[in-house]
Coordinates of N, CA, C and O in Angstrom, one line a residue:
M1 N 8.9 -20.7 -11.0 CA 8.3 -22.3 -11.3 C 7.1 -21.6 -12.2 O 6.3 -20.7 -11.8
P2 N 6.6 -22.0 -13.3 CA 5.6 -21.8 -14.0 C 3.9 -21.9 -13.0 O 4.1 -23.0 -12.7
R3 N 3.1 -21.0 -13.2 CA 1.6 -21.1 -12.1 C 0.9 -20.6 -13.6 O 0.7 -20.0 -14.3
Y4 N -0.7 -21.3 -13.3 CA -1.8 -20.8 -13.4 C -2.7 -20.3 -12.6 O -3.0 -22.0 -11.7
F5 N -3.9 -20.0 -13.2 CA -5.2 -20.6 -12.6 C -6.2 -21.5 -12.9 O -6.0 -21.5 -14.2
R6 N -6.7 -22.2 -12.3 CA -7.4 -23.8 -13.0 C -8.3 -23.7 -12.2 O -8.9 -23.6 -10.8
C7 N -9.8 -24.1 -13.0 CA -10.7 -24.7 -12.6 C -10.9 -25.6 -12.0 O -10.6 -26.9 -13.0
V8 N -11.4 -25.5 -10.9 CA -11.4 -27.4 -10.2 C -12.2 -28.4 -10.8 O -12.0 -29.4 -10.9
D9 N -13.5 -27.4 -10.8 CA -14.4 -28.1 -11.3 C -14.8 -28.4 -12.7 O -15.2 -29.8 -12.7
E10 N -14.1 -27.8 -14.0 CA -14.0 -28.2 -15.1 C -12.4 -28.9 -15.1 O -12.3 -29.4 -16.4
D11 N -11.9 -29.2 -14.2 CA -10.4 -29.4 -14.8 C -9.3 -28.6 -15.6 O -9.4 -29.4 -16.9
T12 N -10.0 -27.3 -15.8 CA -9.2 -26.9 -16.7 C -8.6 -25.3 -16.5 O -8.7 -25.1 -15.5
W13 N -7.6 -25.0 -17.5 CA -7.0 -23.9 -16.9 C -7.7 -23.0 -17.2 O -8.8 -22.8 -18.1
L14 N -7.9 -21.5 -16.7 CA -8.4 -20.5 -16.4 C -7.4 -19.1 -17.3 O -8.1 -17.9 -17.3
T15 N -5.8 -19.2 -16.9 CA -5.5 -18.5 -17.5 C -4.1 -19.0 -18.0 O -3.8 -20.1 -18.3
E16 N -3.0 -18.2 -18.8 CA -2.2 -18.8 -19.5 C -1.3 -19.2 -18.3 O -1.2 -18.7 -17.1
S17 N -0.2 -20.1 -18.8 CA 0.8 -20.0 -17.5 C 2.3 -19.0 -17.6 O 2.6 -19.1 -18.2
R18 N 2.6 -18.9 -16.7 CA 3.4 -17.5 -16.6 C 4.5 -17.5 -15.4 O 3.7 -18.9 -14.6
S19 N 5.1 -17.3 -15.0 CA 6.4 -17.5 -14.1 C 5.4 -16.8 -12.3 O 4.8 -15.7 -12.7
E20 N 6.0 -17.7 -11.7 CA 5.4 -17.3 -10.5 C 5.8 -15.6 -10.1 O 4.5 -15.1 -9.3
Y21 N 6.9 -15.2 -10.5 CA 7.4 -13.8 -10.0 C 6.1 -13.0 -10.7 O 5.8 -12.0 -10.1
T22 N 5.8 -13.4 -11.7 CA 4.9 -12.2 -12.5 C 3.5 -12.3 -11.6 O 2.8 -11.5 -11.6
W23 N 2.7 -13.3 -11.0 CA 1.5 -13.8 -10.5 C 1.8 -12.6 -9.5 O 1.2 -12.0 -8.8
R24 N 3.0 -13.2 -8.6 CA 3.3 -12.1 -7.2 C 3.3 -10.9 -7.7 O 3.2 -10.1 -6.8
A25 N 4.2 -10.3 -8.7 CA 4.2 -9.1 -9.0 C 2.7 -8.1 -9.3 O 3.0 -7.2 -8.8
A26 N 2.0 -9.3 -10.0 CA 0.5 -8.3 -9.8 C -0.2 -8.7 -8.9 O -0.8 -7.5 -8.9
H27 N -0.3 -9.8 -8.3 CA -0.8 -9.0 -6.9 C -0.1 -7.8 -5.9 O -0.9 -7.2 -5.8
E28 N 1.3 -7.9 -5.9 CA 1.9 -6.9 -5.0 C 1.6 -5.4 -5.4 O 1.1 -4.4 -5.2
L29 N 1.6 -5.2 -7.0 CA 1.2 -4.3 -7.7 C -0.1 -3.6 -7.5 O -1.2 -2.3 -7.6
A30 N -1.0 -4.8 -7.6 CA -2.7 -4.5 -7.1 C -2.5 -3.8 -5.6 O -3.3 -2.9 -5.7
V31 N -2.6 -4.6 -4.5 CA -2.1 -4.0 -3.4 C -1.7 -2.4 -3.5 O -1.9 -1.7 -2.6
E32 N -0.7 -2.2 -4.3 CA -0.1 -0.9 -4.2 C -0.8 0.0 -4.8 O -1.1 1.2 -4.6
L33 N -1.7 -0.6 -5.7 CA -2.5 0.4 -6.6 C -3.9 1.5 -6.0 O -4.3 1.8 -5.9
A34 N -4.3 -0.1 -4.8 CA -5.7 0.0 -4.0 C -5.2 -0.7 -3.2 O -5.9 -1.8 -2.4
P35 N -4.6 0.1 -2.1 CA -3.9 -0.6 -0.8 C -5.7 -0.8 0.4 O -5.9 -1.6 1.0
E36 N -6.7 0.0 -0.3 CA -7.9 -0.3 0.4 C -8.8 -1.8 -0.1 O -9.7 -1.8 0.8
L37 N -8.4 -2.1 -1.0 CA -8.9 -3.6 -1.6 C -7.7 -4.7 -1.0 O -8.3 -5.8 -1.5
A38 N -6.8 -4.3 -0.3 CA -5.7 -5.4 0.0 C -6.7 -6.3 0.3 O -6.1 -7.7 0.3
K39 N -7.8 -6.7 1.1 CA -8.2 -7.6 2.1 C -9.1 -8.1 1.1 O -9.2 -9.5 0.8
Q40 N -9.8 -7.8 -0.4 CA -10.5 -8.6 -1.4 C -9.7 -9.5 -1.9 O -10.1 -10.2 -2.3
V41 N -8.4 -9.0 -2.1 CA -7.8 -9.9 -3.0 C -6.6 -10.2 -2.4 O -5.5 -10.8 -2.8
S42 N -6.6 -10.4 -0.7 CA -5.7 -11.3 -0.2 C -5.8 -12.9 -0.4 O -4.5 -13.7 0.3
N43 N -6.9 -13.6 -0.4 CA -6.8 -14.8 -1.1 C -6.4 -15.3 -2.3 O -6.9 -16.5 -3.1
L44 N -6.1 -14.7 -3.0 CA -5.3 -14.8 -4.3 C -5.1 -16.2 -4.9 O -5.2 -16.8 -5.9
F45 N -4.1 -16.6 -3.9 CA -2.9 -18.0 -4.4 C -3.9 -18.9 -3.3 O -3.0 -19.7 -3.3
K46 N -5.0 -19.0 -2.8 CA -5.7 -19.9 -1.8 C -6.6 -20.6 -3.1 O -7.6 -20.4 -3.7
K47 N -6.7 -21.7 -2.7 CA -8.3 -22.4 -3.3 C -9.7 -22.0 -3.1 O -9.5 -22.1 -1.6
R48 N -10.7 -21.9 -3.9 CA -12.2 -21.2 -3.3 C -12.4 -21.3 -3.9 O -12.0 -21.1 -5.4
I49 N -13.7 -20.5 -4.3 CA -14.7 -19.6 -4.7 C -14.7 -18.0 -4.5 O -15.1 -17.6 -3.8
A50 N -14.7 -17.7 -5.4 CA -14.8 -16.4 -5.3 C -15.8 -15.3 -5.4 O -16.6 -16.0 -5.0
S51 N -15.3 -14.2 -4.4 CA -16.3 -13.5 -3.8 C -16.3 -12.2 -4.4 O -16.1 -11.9 -5.8
V52 N -17.9 -11.7 -4.2 CA -18.4 -10.6 -5.7 C -17.5 -9.7 -5.3 O -17.3 -8.7 -6.0
E53 N -17.4 -9.6 -4.1 CA -16.3 -8.2 -3.3 C -14.6 -8.8 -4.0 O -14.2 -7.3 -4.3
E54 N -14.3 -9.5 -4.1 CA -12.9 -10.0 -5.1 C -13.4 -9.7 -6.6 O -12.4 -8.9 -7.1
V55 N -14.5 -9.8 -6.8 CA -14.8 -9.3 -8.1 C -14.6 -8.1 -8.6 O -13.8 -7.4 -9.5
R56 N -15.6 -7.2 -7.6 CA -15.5 -6.4 -7.7 C -13.9 -5.4 -7.9 O -13.7 -4.0 -8.4
A57 N -13.4 -6.2 -6.3 CA -12.2 -5.2 -6.4 C -11.3 -5.4 -8.1 O -10.3 -4.7 -8.2
W58 N -10.8 -6.9 -8.0 CA -9.9 -6.7 -9.6 C -10.9 -5.8 -10.5 O -9.4 -5.6 -11.4
T59 N -11.9 -5.8 -10.7 CA -12.1 -5.1 -11.8 C -12.1 -3.8 -11.5 O -11.1 -3.2 -12.4
Q60 N -11.9 -3.0 -10.3 CA -11.5 -1.9 -9.9 C -9.8 -2.2 -10.4 O -9.5 -0.8 -10.6
I61 N -9.1 -2.2 -9.8 CA -7.8 -2.3 -10.0 C -7.2 -2.8 -11.2 O -6.5 -2.3 -11.6
F62 N -7.8 -3.1 -12.1 CA -7.6 -4.0 -13.3 C -7.6 -2.3 -14.3 O -6.5 -2.1 -15.2
F63 N -8.9 -1.8 -14.2 CA -8.7 -0.2 -14.3 C -7.5 0.7 -14.1 O -7.0 1.9 -14.4
K64 N -7.5 0.7 -12.6 CA -6.3 1.5 -12.5 C -5.3 0.9 -12.8 O -4.0 1.8 -13.0
A65 N -4.6 -0.2 -12.8 CA -3.7 -0.6 -14.5 C -3.7 -0.1 -15.1 O -2.1 0.0 -15.6
K66 N -4.8 0.1 -15.6 CA -4.6 0.2 -17.2 C -4.1 1.7 -17.0 O -3.1 2.4 -18.4
D67 N -3.9 2.6 -16.1 CA -3.8 4.0 -15.7 C -2.3 4.5 -15.4 O -1.8 5.4 -15.3
Y68 N -2.0 3.2 -14.6 CA -0.8 3.4 -14.2 C 0.9 3.7 -14.7 O 0.5 3.5 -15.8
K69 N 1.4 4.8 -14.1 CA 2.8 4.9 -14.8 C 3.6 4.3 -14.0 O 3.9 4.3 -12.3
P70 N 4.5 3.2 -14.4 CA 5.5 2.4 -13.4 C 6.4 3.7 -13.0 O 7.0 4.9 -13.8
A71 N 6.7 3.0 -11.9 CA 7.9 3.7 -11.1 C 9.4 3.6 -12.3 O 9.8 3.0 -12.9
R72 N 10.3 4.6 -11.8 CA 11.6 4.3 -12.5 C 12.5 4.4 -11.6 O 12.2 3.7 -10.5
L73 N 12.9 3.4 -12.2 CA 14.2 2.3 -11.7 C 15.6 2.7 -11.0 O 16.5 4.0 -12.2
S74 N 16.3 2.8 -10.1 CA 17.5 3.4 -9.8 C 18.5 3.1 -10.7 O 19.3 3.7 -11.0
A75 N 18.5 1.6 -10.9 CA 19.3 0.9 -11.6 C 19.4 1.2 -13.6 O 17.9 1.4 -13.4
D76 N 20.1 1.1 -14.4 CA 20.3 0.9 -15.5 C 20.1 -0.1 -16.3 O 20.7 -0.9 -16.3
L77 N 18.8 -1.4 -16.8 CA 18.9 -2.3 -17.0 C 19.2 -2.7 -18.1 O 19.6 -4.2 -18.0
S78 N 19.5 -1.6 -18.7 CA 20.3 -2.6 -20.4 C 21.7 -2.5 -19.7 O 22.7 -4.1 -20.6
R79 N 22.4 -2.6 -18.7 CA 23.6 -3.5 -18.5 C 23.2 -4.6 -17.5 O 24.0 -5.4 -17.6
F80 N 22.1 -5.2 -17.6 CA 21.9 -6.7 -16.9 C 21.2 -7.2 -17.7 O 21.0 -8.4 -17.6
Y81 N 21.0 -6.8 -19.5 CA 20.6 -7.7 -20.1 C 21.9 -9.0 -20.6 O 23.0 -8.5 -20.8
T82 N 21.4 -10.2 -21.0 CA 22.2 -11.1 -21.1 C 22.4 -11.4 -23.0 O 21.9 -11.0 -23.4
P83 N 23.4 -11.7 -23.3 CA 24.0 -11.8 -24.7 C 22.4 -12.6 -25.6 O 21.9 -12.7 -26.6
V84 N 21.5 -13.4 -24.5 CA 20.5 -14.2 -25.3 C 19.4 -13.2 -25.0 O 18.0 -14.2 -25.5
G85 N 19.2 -12.3 -24.5 CA 18.3 -11.8 -24.9 C 17.6 -11.5 -23.1 O 16.3 -11.1 -22.9
G86 N 17.5 -12.1 -22.2 CA 17.1 -12.3 -20.5 C 17.9 -11.2 -19.9 O 18.6 -10.6 -20.2
L87 N 17.4 -11.3 -18.5 CA 18.0 -10.5 -17.7 C 18.7 -10.8 -16.4 O 18.1 -12.2 -15.7
D88 N 19.9 -10.8 -16.0 CA 20.4 -11.2 -15.2 C 19.8 -10.4 -14.2 O 20.4 -9.4 -13.4
T89 N 19.0 -11.3 -13.2 CA 18.4 -10.2 -11.9 C 19.1 -11.0 -10.5 O 19.0 -9.8 -10.1
N90 N 20.3 -11.9 -11.0 CA 21.0 -12.2 -10.0 C 21.8 -10.6 -9.2 O 21.9 -10.1 -8.6
A91 N 22.3 -10.3 -10.7 CA 23.4 -9.3 -10.8 C 22.5 -7.6 -10.1 O 22.6 -7.1 -9.5
L92 N 21.5 -7.8 -10.9 CA 20.5 -6.7 -10.7 C 20.1 -6.7 -9.2 O 20.1 -5.9 -8.5
A93 N 19.9 -7.9 -8.7 CA 19.5 -7.7 -7.2 C 20.7 -7.3 -6.1 O 20.4 -6.8 -5.1
R94 N 21.7 -7.8 -6.9 CA 23.2 -7.0 -5.9 C 22.7 -6.1 -6.1 O 23.3 -5.2 -5.2
E95 N 22.8 -5.2 -7.0 CA 22.9 -4.0 -7.4 C 22.2 -3.2 -6.6 O 22.3 -1.9 -6.2
L96 N 21.1 -3.6 -6.6 CA 19.6 -2.8 -5.7 C 19.5 -3.4 -4.4 O 18.8 -2.7 -3.1
G97 N 20.7 -4.5 -4.1 CA 20.3 -4.8 -2.6 C 19.2 -5.5 -2.5 O 18.1 -5.4 -1.1
L98 N 18.5 -6.4 -3.0 CA 17.4 -6.8 -3.1 C 17.5 -8.6 -3.0 O 19.0 -8.6 -3.4
R99 N 17.3 -9.4 -2.7 CA 17.3 -11.1 -2.8 C 16.5 -11.0 -4.5 O 16.0 -10.3 -5.1
T100 N 16.8 -12.0 -5.0 CA 17.1 -12.1 -6.4 C 15.1 -12.4 -7.1 O 14.9 -11.5 -7.9
G101 N 14.9 -13.0 -6.0 CA 13.1 -12.9 -6.1 C 12.3 -11.7 -5.9 O 11.3 -11.4 -6.4
E102 N 12.7 -10.4 -5.1 CA 12.5 -9.5 -5.1 C 12.5 -8.6 -6.0 O 11.8 -7.9 -7.0
A103 N 14.0 -8.9 -6.9 CA 13.8 -8.2 -7.9 C 13.4 -8.5 -9.7 O 13.2 -7.7 -10.1
A104 N 13.3 -10.2 -9.5 CA 12.3 -10.7 -10.5 C 11.2 -9.7 -10.8 O 10.4 -9.7 -11.6
V105 N 10.5 -9.8 -9.2 CA 9.0 -9.3 -9.1 C 9.1 -8.0 -9.4 O 8.3 -6.7 -10.1
L106 N 10.3 -6.7 -8.9 CA 10.1 -5.3 -9.4 C 10.4 -4.9 -10.9 O 9.6 -4.3 -11.1
V107 N 11.1 -6.0 -11.6 CA 11.5 -5.6 -12.7 C 9.6 -6.1 -13.5 O 9.7 -5.4 -14.7
R108 N 9.2 -7.1 -13.3 CA 7.9 -7.5 -13.6 C 7.1 -6.2 -13.4 O 6.0 -5.9 -14.0
K109 N 6.7 -5.6 -12.5 CA 6.3 -4.6 -12.6 C 5.9 -3.3 -13.2 O 5.2 -2.3 -12.9
L110 N 7.4 -3.3 -13.6 CA 7.5 -2.1 -14.2 C 7.0 -2.6 -15.9 O 7.0 -1.4 -16.6
D111 N 7.1 -3.5 -16.1 CA 6.7 -4.1 -17.0 C 4.8 -3.6 -17.3 O 4.3 -4.6 -17.3
K112 N 4.5 -2.5 -17.6 CA 3.0 -2.5 -17.7 C 2.0 -3.1 -18.5 O 1.3 -3.9 -18.4
P113 N 2.6 -3.6 -20.1 CA 1.6 -4.7 -20.7 C 1.3 -5.7 -19.9 O 0.3 -6.5 -19.9
L114 N 2.7 -6.2 -19.3 CA 2.6 -7.4 -18.4 C 1.6 -7.9 -17.7 O 0.4 -8.2 -17.4
M115 N 1.4 -6.2 -16.8 CA 0.7 -6.5 -15.2 C -0.7 -6.3 -15.9 O -1.8 -7.0 -15.5
V116 N -0.9 -5.2 -17.2 CA -2.4 -5.4 -17.4 C -2.9 -6.7 -17.7 O -4.1 -6.9 -17.3
A117 N -1.9 -7.0 -18.6 CA -2.4 -9.0 -19.3 C -3.0 -9.6 -18.0 O -3.9 -10.4 -18.0
T118 N -1.9 -9.2 -17.3 CA -1.6 -10.8 -15.9 C -3.1 -10.0 -15.0 O -3.9 -11.2 -15.3
M119 N -3.0 -9.0 -14.9 CA -4.3 -8.8 -14.0 C -5.7 -9.2 -14.9 O -6.9 -9.3 -14.3
E120 N -5.5 -9.0 -16.3 CA -6.8 -9.3 -16.6 C -7.2 -10.7 -16.7 O -8.2 -11.1 -16.5
E121 N -6.9 -11.3 -16.9 CA -6.5 -13.0 -16.7 C -7.0 -13.4 -15.1 O -7.6 -14.2 -15.2
I122 N -6.4 -12.9 -14.1 CA -6.9 -12.5 -13.0 C -8.3 -12.2 -12.8 O -9.0 -13.2 -12.0
L123 N -8.7 -11.1 -13.5 CA -10.1 -10.7 -12.8 C -11.1 -12.0 -13.6 O -12.2 -12.2 -13.5
Q124 N -10.8 -12.1 -15.1 CA -11.6 -13.2 -15.8 C -11.7 -14.7 -15.0 O -12.9 -15.3 -14.7
A125 N -10.6 -14.7 -14.5 CA -10.3 -16.4 -13.3 C -11.3 -16.1 -12.2 O -12.4 -16.9 -11.9
V126 N -11.2 -15.0 -11.8 CA -12.3 -14.6 -10.5 C -13.6 -14.6 -10.8 O -14.5 -15.0 -9.9
K127 N -14.0 -14.1 -11.9 CA -15.2 -13.7 -12.2 C -15.6 -15.2 -12.5 O -17.1 -15.4 -12.4
H128 N -15.2 -16.2 -13.4 CA -15.8 -17.0 -14.0 C -16.0 -18.1 -12.5 O -17.2 -18.7 -12.0
S129 N -14.9 -18.4 -11.1 CA -15.3 -18.3 -10.2 C -16.4 -18.4 -9.6 O -17.2 -18.8 -9.1
Y130 N -17.0 -17.0 -9.6 CA -17.9 -16.6 -8.9 C -19.1 -16.6 -9.7 O -20.1 -16.7 -9.1
E131 N -19.1 -16.1 -10.7 CA -20.3 -16.8 -11.7 C -20.6 -18.2 -11.7 O -22.1 -18.5 -11.9
H132 N -19.6 -18.8 -11.8 CA -20.2 -20.3 -11.7 C -20.2 -20.7 -10.6 O -20.6 -22.6 -10.5
R133 N -19.8 -20.2 -9.6 CA -19.4 -20.8 -8.1 C -18.7 -22.2 -8.3 O -19.2 -23.4 -7.6
H134 N -17.5 -21.9 -9.2 CA -16.6 -23.0 -9.2 C -15.6 -22.5 -8.0 O -14.7 -21.5 -8.2
K135 N -14.9 -23.8 -8.0 CA -13.6 -23.2 -7.0 C -12.8 -23.4 -8.1 O -12.3 -24.0 -9.2
I136 N -11.6 -22.4 -7.4 CA -10.5 -21.9 -8.5 C -8.8 -22.4 -7.8 O -9.4 -22.1 -6.5
E137 N -7.8 -22.8 -8.0 CA -6.9 -22.4 -7.5 C -5.4 -22.3 -8.6 O -6.1 -21.6 -9.3
F138 N -4.5 -22.0 -7.6 CA -3.4 -21.5 -8.1 C -2.3 -22.7 -8.4 O -2.2 -23.3 -7.5
A139 N -2.0 -23.1 -9.2 CA -1.7 -24.5 -9.8 C -0.4 -24.2 -10.4 O 0.0 -23.5 -11.2
K140 N 0.4 -25.5 -10.6 CA 1.6 -26.0 -11.2 C 1.3 -25.9 -12.7 O 0.5 -26.6 -12.5
G141 N 2.3 -24.9 -13.2 CA 2.3 -25.3 -14.5 C 3.4 -26.3 -15.2 O 3.8 -26.6 -14.2
R142 N 3.4 -26.8 -16.0 CA 4.0 -27.9 -16.4 C 5.1 -27.4 -17.7 O 6.2 -27.6 -17.9
V143 N 4.9 -26.0 -18.2 CA 6.0 -25.5 -19.3 C 6.8 -24.3 -18.2 O 6.5 -24.1 -18.1

């Protein structure tokens, strides 16, 4: 299901609408890259006004994401591409012994440009919330 971060006070979107798996992958990768900041980013999916600590944490994580090197996957992803250019995450999950959602998150974490862009959007959303004292929420998208 597509989701995005929304400013409740302005009733407007702050990020692109992306798969929930993409947002979860970015959050999971953030905690992997900076486990010491896990507490500061733990409220990502809750409705709230962001704190200065959260903005600082996402700023640090964003720069770490720009420098990270994605892990190598034990399976050859080319075997799982479908004729229409998608990825058969069900087959990949079976191959890796994961649930489908876990495989979807894993594949997205390997896509560095996607993760950097997503984390930048998160950073901008929490920065907007903190600077303007606006409440943000993780909202269901329509697309």
